[in-house]
Amino acid sequence: MPQPLTDLVAAVGADAVLTGDATLPYRRDHADGTPVGDPLAVALPSSTEEVAAVVRICAEHALTMVPQGARSGLAGGANAIDGAVLICLERMRRVLELDAVDQVARVEAGVLTIDLARAATDAGLFYPPDPGSWEISTIGGNIATNAGGMRCLKYGVTRDFVRELTAVLADGEIVRVGHRTVKGVAGLDLVGLLVGSEGTLGIVTEATVALLPAPAPSAGLSAAFPSAAAALAAADALVADARRPSVLEFLDAGCIAAIDALIARGDAPGPRLPVAEALLLVQSDAADAVGDVRHYAAIAAAHGATLVETADDPERVDALMDVRRLLHPALRAIRGASLNEDVSVPRSQLPALLEGIAALGEELGITIVTGGHLGDGNLHPTVAYDADDPADVARATRAYLAVIELALRLGGTASGEHGIGSLKLPAIGAELGPRVHEAQRAIKRALDPRGLLNPGRKY
Amino acid sequence: MPQPLTDLVAAVGADAVLTGDATLPYRRDHADGTPVGDPLAVALPSSTEEVAAVVRICAEHALTMVPQGARSGLAGGANAIDGAVLICLERMRRVLELDAVDQVARVEAGVLTIDLARAATDAGLFYPPDPGSWEISTIGGNIATNAGGMRCLKYGVTRDFVRELTAVLADGEIVRVGHRTVKGVAGLDLVGLLVGSEGTLGIVTEATVALLPAPAPSAGLSAAFPSAAAALAAADALVADARRPSVLEFLDAGCIAAIDALIARGDAPGPRLPVAEALLLVQSDAADAVGDVRHYAAIAAAHGATLVETADDPERVDALMDVRRLLHPALRAIRGASLNEDVSVPRSQLPALLEGIAALGEELGITIVTGGHLGDGNLHPTVAYDADDPADVARATRAYLAVIELALRLGGTASGEHGIGSLKLPAIGAELGPRVHEAQRAIKRALDPRGLLNPGRKY
């Protein structure tokens, strides 16, 4: 056995070091079409100290490291790299502390997002970030990508809820950064720097996250529109309202048809969807949620909604939202594989984004369907393709990059919440510009001088 | 005229370069007792390009630079350094853009916080951060310190509202970092890194900040308690409530007496204060603010409040809060000068903090009075002293550092919102620990290799 493997086994035990075919399930995340390497090993540490030991061994042997949570990412950021040690935190799943007075939870990085959310709920508290993958994603992965979700419009993103982090730096040293307190400005904001750094600056092993008092039960509505433009105008009015929705999601005609097809085939439960050009899904969890939703329904009707359905019992509210949760499988089902955009534009540019996407689809002879977080201008245009057809792959890739270029032209960004990973690396230089790109790399070099942590991602 | 001054005059004009006695008003911020140097000059650039020109000249001549807003800071972070060029942005006061659909304002860094807030209000929008100094502070200074204020409990700090920054780096290059969009994860979070960096990584010249729809008119209450412990228990109940207050401020017996003395002397308007051991000031700006405040009043009464006054017309609500705004002048008036703490502790440690401060005051024979942002655990214990009495200065300094040590022992931080500047520099090493301190300095070196930007502050 090569020396690094012997050292790893000595550090974390033989059952926590996988090689050969045993590494296969750990080699890729959920991003279709991203490159995957052949790793040296997978390490499955069970504690911060074990992560540090693994990192020290990798540093000693100059081995590339790829930190992993649940590999539910959509940008290829956790895929294996040739010769790398994949450091997967799936065994670090403990909720270490839940404090109702300080309104924080302290958890290991491998805790599933939904388990953290449930632990908070059980204590009468609330962890708002709810990325689409929250039933399978880990909080460490959410932190690495600064994951968003459906409640960002009202509550913000993962970053807004991270107070303090324990992390292992590239040299194997364990640090604790940030503050358990609500506010704290001693030192530079290393928490903000680590959140969203996609495992390139350190490996987060533990997090203290902020919780809120449990909100009122949500009420919701679904509104069908005769045109995307009408839905966008209604959304503008909803975002301008002092009664801020907790959720404001959008599905275009292509999304509606794809989800309906899934249901029609019996591949998903639920009633068939209305034929419409656009659907808005809106929720409130404010004290007067029922009154809010009545108010939203009037706004939707005033903007030409043809069918408005409201709900205030929890099961019905959930059922309205289930449609949105079927989006990802529905789009993948169209042609077997899909490239998922994650562009964000200033809200005033949403009409131009949707028009531009339609024009691109026509120009390239490919269908691009769009749904997502309309409230915060973060949409997920999706290009379905057949991975076995090289021409289709090329066309899809072209469309994928063209949508990003369009978003940048409109003052937007290539990624609102999924991260850059390897998938969006071709776009990052244009978005950041040379001086900012170099400043980011200088920070990377300052914290990881040999570039061992997840190289070739993010920058 | 020495060459650097000739160059500065050529770059920004003779009327924008001050030397000699003309620099006197620019030499210090509001932090009593902090060291002040003798600067080479004050530069008053009028645009980002002029700031860049000034920085390039300083870089060429290896001159230290001190960025300044309104010098309303409380940590000595904007004080002059010997031989430095003070780069003051007071001439950059334009609100460049206010967009109601994108819900952002774009402003020059020298805009007064209150002018930004008013511009937002005039457009039916809302800029929540309200640092105590907001009538005189600049948004650039707020960004440099990551300023807080009274509304943090509900809305968060300055960082939470900064989307995009234009900054001049140490080499004079102009960069734009961050995103105008609500969400964006392309690249490391350089906005978060610049916010709170106290002018040590770059000079922020322009900011795009997020705005919210204007909230409902606030309702408020003032509640007097027979003990600080009773007020703390009431605050715990208020923070645990789903109807989150927008403001939750605290004044201890010493603060109440100092403010009352100011009013009694006729140095401030308003009715005399009740004799009480603690006062809570609470507001709501939710849709049902009046109902919220009635609910808060019941909570206060249930925790032993002896006198509860509520208000719902804007003038009366403001009048209740005016008491809090007198705190800083009232405390300074006690002995002419004051050292203002800015400690933050986990909320569960607030009773221990107040008890520890009382014990310290007795031990050192000095009065420490405490008020501040109880809702988020960020208090401003204040040590009044006579600047002409060396023994008093020494005692005050000892007390000041002892309170910080106490806060750190309780899991807190030396600074919740004022920054480290030079005043708290002796405490920063203990708080960060050697490895994190070194990581911060490595980032500083990566962005400012020669250490020309505000050296000797923050780290």
Tab-separated table of C-alpha atoms in Angstrom, chain A residues 16-385:
chain	number	residue	atom	x	y	z
A	16	ALA	CA	-12.842	5.028	6.732
A	17	VAL	CA	-10.502	4.836	3.739
A	18	LEU	CA	-11.981	3.648	0.441
A	19	THR	CA	-10.027	2.894	-2.714
A	20	GLY	CA	-10.669	1.434	-6.175
A	21	ASP	CA	-14.274	0.616	-7.034
A	22	ALA	CA	-15.391	1.520	-3.538
A	23	THR	CA	-14.770	5.150	-4.489
A	24	LEU	CA	-17.210	5.011	-7.412
A	25	PRO	CA	-20.269	6.326	-5.534
A	26	TYR	CA	-18.209	9.303	-4.344
A	27	ARG	CA	-16.922	10.477	-7.680
A	28	ARG	CA	-19.533	12.959	-8.847
A	29	ASP	CA	-22.240	15.385	-7.849
A	30	HIS	CA	-25.562	16.006	-9.630
A	31	ALA	CA	-24.168	18.171	-12.440
A	32	ASP	CA	-24.590	16.368	-15.724
A	33	GLY	CA	-21.719	16.693	-18.161
A	34	THR	CA	-18.986	17.761	-15.719
A	35	PRO	CA	-15.532	16.108	-15.785
A	36	VAL	CA	-14.783	13.368	-13.263
A	37	GLY	CA	-11.300	12.145	-12.295
A	38	ASP	CA	-9.892	8.980	-10.798
A	39	PRO	CA	-9.191	9.618	-7.113
A	40	LEU	CA	-6.495	8.036	-4.951
A	41	ALA	CA	-8.941	7.435	-2.127
A	42	VAL	CA	-12.018	8.560	-0.244
A	43	ALA	CA	-11.475	9.460	3.409
A	44	LEU	CA	-14.470	9.386	5.759
A	45	PRO	CA	-13.357	11.219	8.904
A	46	SER	CA	-15.647	11.228	11.953
A	47	SER	CA	-14.432	14.360	13.737
A	48	THR	CA	-12.750	17.711	13.180
A	49	GLU	CA	-9.516	16.205	14.534
A	50	GLU	CA	-9.721	13.372	11.988
A	51	VAL	CA	-10.313	15.878	9.169
A	52	ALA	CA	-7.229	17.768	10.347
A	53	ALA	CA	-5.191	14.551	10.420
A	54	VAL	CA	-6.292	13.702	6.859
A	55	VAL	CA	-5.410	17.205	5.646
A	56	ARG	CA	-1.987	17.075	7.296
A	57	ILE	CA	-1.265	13.761	5.540
A	58	CYS	CA	-2.390	15.197	2.189
A	59	ALA	CA	-0.291	18.326	2.763
A	60	GLU	CA	2.726	16.213	3.623
A	61	HIS	CA	2.396	14.188	0.410
A	62	ALA	CA	1.275	17.205	-1.677
A	63	LEU	CA	-2.004	15.481	-2.515
A	64	THR	CA	-4.951	17.341	-3.959
A	65	MET	CA	-8.023	17.368	-1.677
A	66	VAL	CA	-11.712	17.531	-2.645
A	67	PRO	CA	-14.059	18.222	0.279
A	68	GLN	CA	-17.511	16.656	-0.065
A	69	GLY	CA	-20.843	16.776	1.692
A	70	ALA	CA	-23.660	14.818	0.035
A	71	ARG	CA	-22.593	15.581	-3.567
A	72	SER	CA	-26.014	17.049	-4.276
A	73	GLY	CA	-24.381	20.093	-5.885
A	74	LEU	CA	-25.195	21.166	-9.432
A	75	ALA	CA	-21.861	22.595	-10.598
A	76	GLY	CA	-19.371	19.737	-10.439
A	77	GLY	CA	-17.585	21.313	-7.487
A	78	ALA	CA	-17.341	18.067	-5.532
A	79	ASN	CA	-16.394	15.763	-8.415
A	80	ALA	CA	-13.277	13.636	-8.096
A	81	ILE	CA	-9.957	14.936	-9.442
A	82	ASP	CA	-7.256	12.536	-10.668
A	83	GLY	CA	-5.073	11.384	-7.770
A	84	ALA	CA	-7.008	13.394	-5.168
A	85	VAL	CA	-8.187	12.373	-1.754
A	86	LEU	CA	-11.937	12.971	-1.518
A	87	ILE	CA	-12.644	14.095	2.041
A	88	CYS	CA	-16.304	13.294	2.598
A	89	LEU	CA	-17.942	14.467	5.824
A	90	GLU	CA	-20.984	12.158	5.681
A	91	ARG	CA	-20.087	10.560	9.029
A	92	MET	CA	-20.146	13.921	10.857
A	93	ARG	CA	-23.910	14.185	11.374
A	94	ARG	CA	-24.365	15.275	14.960
A	95	VAL	CA	-26.478	18.199	16.082
A	96	LEU	CA	-24.133	19.256	18.887
A	97	GLU	CA	-26.191	21.947	20.555
A	98	LEU	CA	-29.447	23.829	20.240
A	99	ASP	CA	-29.798	26.941	22.398
A	100	ALA	CA	-33.201	28.624	22.565
A	101	VAL	CA	-31.970	31.774	24.371
A	102	ASP	CA	-29.029	32.392	22.028
A	103	GLN	CA	-31.189	31.144	19.138
A	104	VAL	CA	-28.385	29.118	17.576
A	105	ALA	CA	-27.694	25.527	16.603
A	106	ARG	CA	-24.202	24.087	16.526
A	107	VAL	CA	-23.889	21.186	14.115
A	108	GLU	CA	-21.293	19.040	12.414
A	109	ALA	CA	-20.900	19.867	8.745
A	110	GLY	CA	-22.294	16.540	7.536
A	111	VAL	CA	-25.725	17.099	9.103
A	112	LEU	CA	-28.487	17.019	6.504
A	113	THR	CA	-30.104	20.406	6.025
A	114	ILE	CA	-33.529	18.962	6.757
A	115	ASP	CA	-32.297	17.373	9.995
A	116	LEU	CA	-31.046	20.760	11.153
A	117	ALA	CA	-34.365	22.330	10.144
A	118	ARG	CA	-36.298	19.631	12.032
A	119	ALA	CA	-34.156	19.942	15.135
A	120	ALA	CA	-34.877	23.676	15.121
A	121	THR	CA	-38.613	23.104	14.626
A	122	ASP	CA	-38.686	20.595	17.483
A	123	ALA	CA	-37.299	23.330	19.737
A	124	GLY	CA	-39.932	25.846	18.610
A	125	LEU	CA	-37.369	27.596	16.394
A	126	PHE	CA	-36.793	27.999	12.660
A	127	TYR	CA	-33.857	27.526	10.281
A	128	PRO	CA	-35.061	29.365	7.135
A	129	PRO	CA	-32.621	28.349	4.333
A	130	ASP	CA	-34.315	25.643	2.275
A	131	PRO	CA	-32.292	24.775	-0.852
A	132	GLY	CA	-34.176	22.547	-3.289
A	133	SER	CA	-31.995	19.608	-2.277
A	134	TRP	CA	-32.453	20.078	1.466
A	135	GLU	CA	-33.688	16.543	2.053
A	136	ILE	CA	-30.338	15.180	0.855
A	137	SER	CA	-27.867	18.077	1.085
A	138	THR	CA	-25.587	18.708	4.055
A	139	ILE	CA	-25.204	21.977	5.887
A	140	GLY	CA	-21.480	21.850	5.032
A	141	GLY	CA	-22.353	21.697	1.342
A	142	ASN	CA	-24.850	24.540	1.765
A	143	ILE	CA	-22.094	26.605	3.372
A	144	ALA	CA	-19.557	25.716	0.664
A	145	THR	CA	-21.910	26.985	-2.039
A	146	ASN	CA	-23.791	29.653	-0.027
A	147	ALA	CA	-26.960	27.817	-0.970
A	148	GLY	CA	-30.209	29.669	-1.446
A	149	GLY	CA	-33.687	28.227	-1.701
A	150	MET	CA	-37.290	29.300	-1.868
A	151	ARG	CA	-37.368	31.552	1.199
A	152	CYS	CA	-34.484	33.881	0.227
A	153	LEU	CA	-36.754	36.760	-0.735
A	154	LYS	CA	-37.793	37.205	2.876
A	155	TYR	CA	-34.998	35.541	4.850
A	156	GLY	CA	-31.799	35.658	2.808
A	157	VAL	CA	-29.283	32.948	1.924
A	158	THR	CA	-27.195	30.490	3.931
A	159	ARG	CA	-24.550	33.172	4.606
A	160	ASP	CA	-27.104	35.206	6.495
A	161	PHE	CA	-27.517	32.416	9.033
A	162	VAL	CA	-23.905	31.349	9.633
A	163	ARG	CA	-22.386	32.819	12.788
A	164	GLU	CA	-19.299	30.782	13.531
A	165	LEU	CA	-17.354	28.086	11.713
A	166	THR	CA	-14.783	25.514	12.673
A	167	ALA	CA	-12.582	24.807	9.684
A	168	VAL	CA	-9.415	22.953	8.817
A	169	LEU	CA	-7.010	25.093	6.797
A	170	ALA	CA	-4.791	23.791	4.007
A	171	ASP	CA	-1.933	23.135	6.428
A	172	GLY	CA	-4.133	21.000	8.701
A	173	GLU	CA	-4.576	23.614	11.412
A	174	ILE	CA	-7.989	23.828	13.052
A	175	VAL	CA	-9.428	27.342	13.357
A	176	ARG	CA	-12.636	28.793	14.683
A	177	VAL	CA	-13.791	31.944	12.903
A	178	GLY	CA	-16.725	34.278	13.384
A	179	HIS	CA	-18.836	34.906	16.438
A	180	ARG	CA	-21.575	33.078	18.289
A	181	THR	CA	-22.952	36.545	19.012
A	182	VAL	CA	-25.506	38.210	16.709
A	183	LYS	CA	-23.039	40.960	15.817
A	184	GLY	CA	-19.244	40.983	15.754
A	185	VAL	CA	-16.673	42.995	13.824
A	186	ALA	CA	-13.395	41.935	15.436
A	187	GLY	CA	-11.244	40.832	12.521
A	188	LEU	CA	-12.030	40.507	8.843
A	189	ASP	CA	-15.140	38.535	7.916
A	190	LEU	CA	-13.582	35.098	7.434
A	191	VAL	CA	-16.987	33.452	7.822
A	192	GLY	CA	-18.205	35.361	4.771
A	193	LEU	CA	-15.040	34.406	2.938
A	194	LEU	CA	-15.407	30.682	3.700
A	195	VAL	CA	-19.128	30.604	2.907
A	196	GLY	CA	-19.402	30.113	-0.827
A	197	SER	CA	-15.700	29.351	-1.263
A	198	GLU	CA	-16.547	25.822	-2.504
A	199	GLY	CA	-13.933	24.074	-0.419
A	200	THR	CA	-11.033	26.041	-1.894
A	201	LEU	CA	-9.947	27.918	1.257
A	202	GLY	CA	-10.535	25.387	4.016
A	203	ILE	CA	-12.759	22.495	5.021
A	204	VAL	CA	-15.678	23.515	7.220
A	205	THR	CA	-16.263	20.842	9.866
A	206	GLU	CA	-18.660	22.521	12.277
A	207	ALA	CA	-21.058	25.461	12.105
A	208	THR	CA	-23.005	27.595	14.526
A	209	VAL	CA	-26.074	28.858	12.715
A	210	ALA	CA	-28.646	31.450	13.701
A	211	LEU	CA	-32.239	30.434	14.270
A	212	LEU	CA	-35.406	32.518	14.428
A	213	PRO	CA	-38.575	32.096	16.464
A	214	ALA	CA	-40.929	29.739	14.622
A	215	PRO	CA	-43.111	31.777	12.262
A	216	ALA	CA	-46.861	31.470	11.862
A	217	PRO	CA	-48.109	28.547	9.732
A	218	SER	CA	-47.769	29.421	6.057
A	219	ALA	CA	-50.643	30.199	3.759
A	220	GLY	CA	-50.126	30.013	0.007
A	221	LEU	CA	-51.499	30.506	-3.442
A	222	SER	CA	-50.992	29.324	-6.991
A	223	ALA	CA	-51.848	31.717	-9.813
A	224	ALA	CA	-51.947	30.870	-13.530
A	225	PHE	CA	-51.289	33.653	-16.065
A	226	PRO	CA	-52.025	34.001	-19.787
A	227	SER	CA	-48.511	35.349	-20.433
A	228	ALA	CA	-45.105	35.392	-18.771
A	229	ALA	CA	-45.169	39.189	-18.952
A	230	ALA	CA	-48.344	39.322	-16.862
A	231	ALA	CA	-46.797	37.026	-14.266
A	232	LEU	CA	-43.666	39.195	-14.126
A	233	ALA	CA	-45.737	42.332	-13.616
A	234	ALA	CA	-47.675	40.646	-10.817
A	235	ALA	CA	-44.380	39.599	-9.229
A	236	ASP	CA	-43.112	43.196	-9.331
A	237	ALA	CA	-46.210	44.292	-7.455
A	238	LEU	CA	-45.798	41.507	-4.890
A	239	VAL	CA	-42.138	42.370	-4.261
A	240	ALA	CA	-43.003	46.065	-3.892
A	241	ASP	CA	-45.618	45.283	-1.264
A	242	ALA	CA	-44.865	45.875	2.418
A	243	ARG	CA	-46.414	42.462	3.116
A	244	ARG	CA	-43.390	40.599	1.864
A	245	PRO	CA	-44.045	37.051	0.627
A	246	SER	CA	-41.865	34.309	2.115
A	247	VAL	CA	-41.925	32.449	-1.228
A	248	LEU	CA	-42.408	33.732	-4.790
A	249	GLU	CA	-41.670	31.053	-7.396
A	250	PHE	CA	-42.145	31.011	-11.146
A	251	LEU	CA	-42.752	28.300	-13.733
A	252	ASP	CA	-42.940	29.065	-17.445
A	253	ALA	CA	-45.058	27.199	-20.003
A	254	GLY	CA	-42.260	24.686	-20.656
A	255	CYS	CA	-41.922	23.876	-16.961
A	256	ILE	CA	-45.673	23.503	-16.561
A	257	ALA	CA	-45.835	21.130	-19.545
A	258	ALA	CA	-42.858	19.063	-18.349
A	259	ILE	CA	-44.260	18.662	-14.830
A	260	ASP	CA	-47.716	17.879	-16.178
A	261	ALA	CA	-46.204	15.230	-18.439
A	262	LEU	CA	-44.503	13.627	-15.437
A	263	ILE	CA	-47.832	13.524	-13.600
A	264	ALA	CA	-49.738	12.333	-16.685
A	265	ARG	CA	-47.295	9.409	-17.044
A	266	GLY	CA	-47.876	8.484	-13.400
A	267	ASP	CA	-44.231	9.168	-12.554
A	268	ALA	CA	-45.330	11.663	-9.914
A	269	PRO	CA	-48.493	12.010	-7.838
A	270	GLY	CA	-50.847	14.961	-7.943
A	271	PRO	CA	-53.589	16.511	-10.067
A	272	ARG	CA	-52.863	17.568	-13.663
A	273	LEU	CA	-51.735	21.160	-14.101
A	274	PRO	CA	-53.717	23.907	-15.842
A	275	VAL	CA	-52.673	24.903	-19.339
A	276	ALA	CA	-51.068	28.306	-18.816
A	277	GLU	CA	-48.172	30.443	-19.981
A	278	ALA	CA	-46.875	30.995	-16.465
A	279	LEU	CA	-47.539	29.979	-12.892
A	280	LEU	CA	-46.668	31.905	-9.728
A	281	LEU	CA	-46.473	30.140	-6.375
A	282	VAL	CA	-46.618	32.527	-3.434
A	283	GLN	CA	-46.562	32.061	0.333
A	284	SER	CA	-46.677	34.147	3.481
A	285	ASP	CA	-45.612	33.027	6.962
A	286	ALA	CA	-46.356	36.353	8.656
A	287	ALA	CA	-48.698	36.702	11.646
A	288	ASP	CA	-51.604	37.403	9.287
A	289	ALA	CA	-50.624	34.888	6.597
A	290	VAL	CA	-54.215	34.237	5.568
A	291	GLY	CA	-54.871	37.957	5.114
A	292	ASP	CA	-51.598	38.316	3.217
A	293	VAL	CA	-52.534	35.569	0.769
A	294	ARG	CA	-55.961	37.098	0.215
A	295	HIS	CA	-54.136	40.367	-0.564
A	296	TYR	CA	-51.696	38.569	-2.935
A	297	ALA	CA	-54.615	36.863	-4.702
A	298	ALA	CA	-56.155	40.276	-5.395
A	299	ILE	CA	-52.830	41.497	-6.795
A	300	ALA	CA	-52.593	38.410	-9.034
A	301	ALA	CA	-56.165	38.900	-10.273
A	302	ALA	CA	-55.524	42.571	-10.962
A	303	HIS	CA	-52.608	41.502	-13.170
A	304	GLY	CA	-54.738	39.132	-15.222
A	305	ALA	CA	-54.352	35.788	-13.430
A	306	THR	CA	-56.866	33.393	-14.936
A	307	LEU	CA	-56.900	30.841	-12.137
A	308	VAL	CA	-56.004	31.570	-8.524
A	309	GLU	CA	-56.048	28.873	-5.884
A	310	THR	CA	-55.383	29.695	-2.237
A	311	ALA	CA	-54.718	27.399	0.698
A	312	ASP	CA	-54.257	27.811	4.409
A	313	ASP	CA	-54.205	24.320	5.838
A	314	PRO	CA	-50.617	23.024	5.914
A	315	GLU	CA	-51.216	19.984	3.719
A	316	ARG	CA	-52.896	21.988	0.973
A	317	VAL	CA	-50.184	24.647	1.142
A	318	ASP	CA	-47.572	21.907	0.739
A	319	ALA	CA	-49.477	20.352	-2.148
A	320	LEU	CA	-49.462	23.654	-4.040
A	321	MET	CA	-45.692	23.802	-3.628
A	322	ASP	CA	-45.135	20.131	-4.614
A	323	VAL	CA	-45.472	21.181	-8.242
A	324	ARG	CA	-42.333	23.295	-7.891
A	325	ARG	CA	-40.422	20.410	-6.298
A	326	LEU	CA	-41.082	18.263	-9.380
A	327	LEU	CA	-39.301	20.731	-11.641
A	328	HIS	CA	-35.826	19.195	-11.550
A	329	PRO	CA	-36.900	15.552	-12.239
A	330	ALA	CA	-39.430	16.752	-14.825
A	331	LEU	CA	-36.790	18.627	-16.808
A	332	ARG	CA	-34.276	15.817	-16.569
A	333	ALA	CA	-36.946	13.408	-17.830
A	334	ILE	CA	-37.360	15.330	-21.098
A	335	ARG	CA	-34.174	14.011	-22.703
A	336	GLY	CA	-32.305	12.114	-19.979
A	337	ALA	CA	-29.828	14.818	-19.044
A	338	SER	CA	-30.020	18.541	-18.399
A	339	LEU	CA	-27.792	21.567	-17.929
A	340	ASN	CA	-29.191	23.675	-15.135
A	341	GLU	CA	-28.563	27.388	-15.250
A	342	ASP	CA	-28.523	29.396	-12.069
A	343	VAL	CA	-28.418	32.928	-13.451
A	344	SER	CA	-29.523	35.911	-11.422
A	345	VAL	CA	-30.383	39.325	-12.850
A	346	PRO	CA	-31.564	42.603	-11.347
A	347	ARG	CA	-35.340	42.194	-11.133
A	348	SER	CA	-35.916	45.004	-13.636
A	349	GLN	CA	-34.141	42.862	-16.243
A	350	LEU	CA	-36.324	39.767	-15.836
A	351	PRO	CA	-38.508	40.532	-18.892
A	352	ALA	CA	-35.376	41.007	-21.022
A	353	LEU	CA	-33.909	37.772	-19.660
A	354	LEU	CA	-36.989	35.722	-20.537
A	355	GLU	CA	-37.281	37.327	-23.990
A	356	GLY	CA	-33.595	36.750	-24.638
A	357	ILE	CA	-33.841	33.116	-23.606
A	358	ALA	CA	-36.769	32.554	-25.969
A	359	ALA	CA	-34.808	34.149	-28.810
A	360	LEU	CA	-31.734	32.020	-28.034
A	361	GLY	CA	-33.794	28.838	-28.022
A	362	GLU	CA	-35.163	29.672	-31.449
A	363	GLU	CA	-31.758	30.655	-32.803
A	364	LEU	CA	-30.080	27.456	-31.596
A	365	GLY	CA	-33.029	25.167	-32.288
A	366	ILE	CA	-33.192	23.974	-28.693
A	367	THR	CA	-35.828	24.203	-25.973
A	368	ILE	CA	-34.857	26.175	-22.890
A	369	VAL	CA	-37.459	26.098	-20.134
A	370	THR	CA	-37.291	28.421	-17.163
A	371	GLY	CA	-38.465	28.295	-13.590
A	372	GLY	CA	-37.125	29.462	-10.261
A	373	HIS	CA	-36.951	32.100	-7.617
A	374	LEU	CA	-38.664	35.024	-9.295
A	375	GLY	CA	-38.844	37.053	-6.097
A	376	ASP	CA	-35.102	37.506	-5.957
A	377	GLY	CA	-34.411	37.378	-9.707
A	378	ASN	CA	-32.626	34.019	-9.534
A	379	LEU	CA	-33.894	31.692	-12.264
A	380	HIS	CA	-32.969	28.229	-13.399
A	381	PRO	CA	-33.291	28.111	-17.191
A	382	THR	CA	-32.721	24.497	-18.115
A	383	VAL	CA	-31.449	22.909	-21.280
A	384	ALA	CA	-32.553	19.288	-21.662
A	385	TYR	CA	-30.304	17.136	-23.858
